[in-house]
mmCIF file of C-alpha atoms in Angstrom:
data_model
loop_
_atom_site.group_PDB
_atom_site.id
_atom_site.type_symbol
_atom_site.label_atom_id
_atom_site.label_comp_id
_atom_site.label_asym_id
_atom_site.label_seq_id
_atom_site.Cartn_x
_atom_site.Cartn_y
_atom_site.Cartn_z
ATOM 1 C CA MET V 5 90.090 119.613 99.659
ATOM 2 C CA THR V 6 88.024 118.102 102.351
ATOM 3 C CA GLU V 7 87.499 119.532 105.952
ATOM 4 C CA ALA V 8 89.084 116.147 107.253
ATOM 5 C CA ILE V 9 92.270 116.959 105.058
ATOM 6 C CA GLN V 10 92.318 120.410 106.223
ATOM 7 C CA THR V 11 92.464 119.217 109.792
ATOM 8 C CA TYR V 12 95.010 116.779 109.212
ATOM 9 C CA CYS V 13 97.141 119.355 107.442
ATOM 10 C CA ALA V 14 96.810 121.619 110.341
ATOM 11 C CA LEU V 15 98.177 118.780 112.615
ATOM 12 C CA LEU V 16 101.118 118.437 110.184
ATOM 13 C CA ARG V 17 101.743 122.221 110.433
ATOM 14 C CA GLN V 18 101.730 122.071 114.301
ATOM 15 C CA LEU V 19 104.499 119.229 113.933
ATOM 16 C CA ASN V 20 106.355 121.494 111.331
ATOM 17 C CA ILE V 21 106.232 118.515 108.730
ATOM 18 C CA SER V 22 106.434 120.150 105.364
ATOM 19 C CA HIS V 23 103.756 118.841 102.920
ATOM 20 C CA GLU V 24 101.835 119.557 99.766
ATOM 21 C CA VAL V 25 98.275 118.138 98.966
ATOM 22 C CA VAL V 26 97.697 116.923 95.582
ATOM 23 C CA GLU V 27 94.307 116.358 94.044
ATOM 24 C CA HIS V 28 93.934 113.372 91.514
ATOM 25 C CA PRO V 29 90.936 111.549 89.959
ATOM 26 C CA PRO V 30 89.270 109.326 92.733
ATOM 27 C CA VAL V 31 90.834 105.779 92.808
ATOM 28 C CA GLN V 32 88.262 103.477 91.621
ATOM 29 C CA GLN V 33 89.882 100.140 91.488
ATOM 30 C CA HIS V 34 93.714 100.107 92.268
ATOM 31 C CA TYR V 35 96.178 102.501 93.623
ATOM 32 C CA ARG V 36 98.135 102.385 90.406
ATOM 33 C CA GLU V 37 95.364 104.534 88.815
ATOM 34 C CA ALA V 38 96.680 107.387 90.836
ATOM 35 C CA LEU V 39 100.351 106.648 90.254
ATOM 36 C CA GLU V 40 99.664 106.747 86.507
ATOM 37 C CA TRP V 41 97.773 110.036 86.751
ATOM 38 C CA LEU V 42 100.451 111.629 89.001
ATOM 39 C CA ASN V 43 103.258 110.220 86.734
ATOM 40 C CA ILE V 44 105.104 108.571 89.643
ATOM 41 C CA THR V 45 106.318 105.134 90.513
ATOM 42 C CA LEU V 46 106.181 102.943 93.785
ATOM 43 C CA ALA V 47 109.565 104.383 94.428
ATOM 44 C CA ASP V 48 107.939 107.713 94.926
ATOM 45 C CA CYS V 49 105.212 106.372 97.327
ATOM 46 C CA LEU V 50 104.948 106.199 101.126
ATOM 47 C CA PRO V 51 102.495 103.483 102.158
ATOM 48 C CA THR V 52 101.305 103.407 105.679
ATOM 49 C CA LEU V 53 100.323 99.941 107.226
ATOM 50 C CA ILE V 54 98.211 99.816 110.444
ATOM 51 C CA MET V 55 99.338 96.788 112.295
ATOM 52 C CA LYS V 56 98.697 94.819 115.667
ATOM 53 C CA ALA V 57 102.156 94.611 117.482
ATOM 54 C CA ASP V 58 101.442 92.424 120.517
ATOM 55 C CA ASP V 59 98.718 94.299 122.267
ATOM 56 C CA ARG V 60 99.225 97.755 120.539
ATOM 57 C CA LEU V 61 98.243 99.256 117.256
ATOM 58 C CA ILE V 62 101.074 100.849 115.470
ATOM 59 C CA ALA V 63 101.793 102.366 112.099
ATOM 60 C CA LEU V 64 104.466 101.131 109.600
ATOM 61 C CA VAL V 65 105.556 103.674 107.090
ATOM 62 C CA SER V 66 107.735 102.288 104.157
ATOM 63 C CA ARG V 67 108.786 103.213 100.748
ATOM 64 C CA GLY V 68 106.403 101.674 98.100
ATOM 65 C CA ASP V 69 109.124 99.865 96.291
ATOM 66 C CA CYS V 70 110.533 98.121 99.209
ATOM 67 C CA ARG V 71 109.470 94.840 100.583
ATOM 68 C CA VAL V 72 109.123 94.940 104.343
ATOM 69 C CA ASP V 73 110.624 91.986 106.234
ATOM 70 C CA PHE V 74 108.111 91.663 109.256
ATOM 71 C CA LYS V 75 110.490 89.079 110.925
ATOM 72 C CA LYS V 76 113.002 91.714 111.180
ATOM 73 C CA ILE V 77 110.627 94.221 112.691
ATOM 74 C CA LYS V 78 109.526 91.489 115.140
ATOM 75 C CA LYS V 79 113.040 90.918 116.194
ATOM 76 C CA GLN V 80 114.112 94.720 116.327
ATOM 77 C CA ARG V 81 111.005 95.714 118.390
ATOM 78 C CA ARG V 82 111.179 92.493 120.525
ATOM 79 C CA LEU V 83 107.583 91.598 119.352
ATOM 80 C CA LYS V 84 105.825 88.152 120.113
ATOM 81 C CA ASN V 85 103.184 88.938 117.488
ATOM 82 C CA LEU V 86 102.693 91.236 114.449
ATOM 83 C CA ARG V 87 100.054 91.214 111.989
ATOM 84 C CA LEU V 88 97.886 93.613 110.081
ATOM 85 C CA ALA V 89 95.036 95.258 111.777
ATOM 86 C CA THR V 90 91.571 94.108 111.138
ATOM 87 C CA PRO V 91 89.198 96.494 109.528
ATOM 88 C CA GLU V 92 87.693 97.194 112.895
ATOM 89 C CA GLU V 93 91.099 98.056 114.510
ATOM 90 C CA PHE V 94 92.046 100.145 111.429
ATOM 91 C CA ALA V 95 88.849 102.185 111.876
ATOM 92 C CA GLN V 96 89.506 102.522 115.563
ATOM 93 C CA VAL V 97 92.808 104.268 115.056
ATOM 94 C CA THR V 98 92.451 106.270 111.929
ATOM 95 C CA GLU V 99 88.923 107.201 111.142
ATOM 96 C CA VAL V 100 89.630 107.013 107.464
ATOM 97 C CA PRO V 101 88.869 104.540 104.692
ATOM 98 C CA ILE V 102 91.125 101.530 104.408
ATOM 99 C CA GLY V 103 93.602 102.143 101.735
ATOM 100 C CA THR V 104 93.991 105.819 102.646
ATOM 101 C CA ALA V 105 96.129 105.612 105.840
ATOM 102 C CA ARG V 106 98.592 108.584 106.597
ATOM 103 C CA PRO V 107 102.012 108.479 107.831
ATOM 104 C CA TYR V 108 101.033 110.372 110.898
ATOM 105 C CA GLU V 109 98.076 108.696 112.660
ATOM 106 C CA PRO V 110 97.674 110.271 115.991
ATOM 107 C CA GLY V 111 95.489 107.312 117.310
ATOM 108 C CA VAL V 112 98.457 104.661 117.102
ATOM 109 C CA ALA V 113 100.740 103.845 119.905
ATOM 110 C CA GLU V 114 103.874 104.084 117.892
ATOM 111 C CA THR V 115 104.910 105.017 114.310
ATOM 112 C CA LEU V 116 107.824 102.992 112.878
ATOM 113 C CA LEU V 117 109.663 104.649 110.060
ATOM 114 C CA GLU V 118 111.483 102.347 107.817
ATOM 115 C CA GLN V 119 115.069 103.845 107.235
ATOM 116 C CA LYS V 120 114.939 103.725 103.337
ATOM 117 C CA ILE V 121 112.064 106.521 103.271
ATOM 118 C CA PHE V 122 114.905 109.101 104.035
ATOM 119 C CA GLU V 123 116.866 108.226 101.045
ATOM 120 C CA LYS V 124 114.389 110.581 99.033
ATOM 121 C CA ALA V 125 113.520 114.116 100.010
ATOM 122 C CA PHE V 126 109.905 113.894 99.278
ATOM 123 C CA LEU V 127 107.464 111.053 98.980
ATOM 124 C CA MET V 128 103.742 110.762 98.117
ATOM 125 C CA GLY V 129 101.607 109.390 101.016
ATOM 126 C CA GLY V 130 98.104 108.984 102.159
ATOM 127 C CA SER V 131 95.753 111.818 102.938
ATOM 128 C CA GLY V 132 92.700 110.020 104.337
ATOM 129 C CA SER V 133 91.063 110.339 100.983
ATOM 130 C CA PHE V 134 90.948 108.349 97.590
ATOM 131 C CA ALA V 135 91.045 111.636 95.595
ATOM 132 C CA HIS V 136 93.943 113.344 97.279
ATOM 133 C CA GLY V 137 97.674 112.447 98.044
ATOM 134 C CA ILE V 138 100.162 114.322 100.052
ATOM 135 C CA TRP V 139 104.000 115.040 99.276
ATOM 136 C CA TYR V 140 105.744 114.872 102.573
ATOM 137 C CA LYS V 141 109.204 116.043 103.298
ATOM 138 C CA THR V 142 110.690 112.852 104.626
ATOM 139 C CA ALA V 143 113.163 114.332 106.932
ATOM 140 C CA ASP V 144 110.286 116.220 108.576
ATOM 141 C CA LEU V 145 108.484 112.569 109.476
ATOM 142 C CA ARG V 146 111.210 112.368 112.340
ATOM 143 C CA ARG V 147 109.013 114.817 114.024
ATOM 144 C CA ILE V 148 106.107 112.536 114.484
ATOM 145 C CA PRO V 149 105.572 111.839 118.028
ATOM 146 C CA ASN V 150 106.465 108.302 119.347
ATOM 147 C CA HIS V 151 108.287 107.365 116.018
ATOM 148 C CA VAL V 152 111.029 104.816 115.881
ATOM 149 C CA ILE V 153 113.490 104.336 112.852
ATOM 150 C CA VAL V 154 113.710 100.617 111.859
ATOM 151 C CA GLU V 155 115.567 98.717 109.357
ATOM 152 C CA ALA V 156 112.961 96.449 107.775
ATOM 153 C CA VAL V 157 113.925 95.773 104.192
#
């Protein structure tokens, strides 16, 4: 496990977010490689999107098998503009490679947690590495600072 992942796990422990790091062969082409190796489906995944919401960078955490409705988010959060972050914006708030964003990204202004993530006890999410995933206890994600639970599917 890398020093960066150990540092991130220390942050999770400070927030009392239960988690378990899992190593897998490095993803070379597509995230489905890791899914196959871990023997899980999109329904077991916890993708994190870094987005620009008006003038702020936020994280959107959802379940992998759910299609997020960005219009719903804009309406619920009273946003004028909502789009994916540029690579530069992503790097500014995460300091991890694109494709490895974690549910808790301390650099974002707010974290939106899509309510369907709480239907499962544990989900596999990003670690900041292409060779590791993290099982997160979903109920504990409510401990992420500045989070808002949204209905976005």
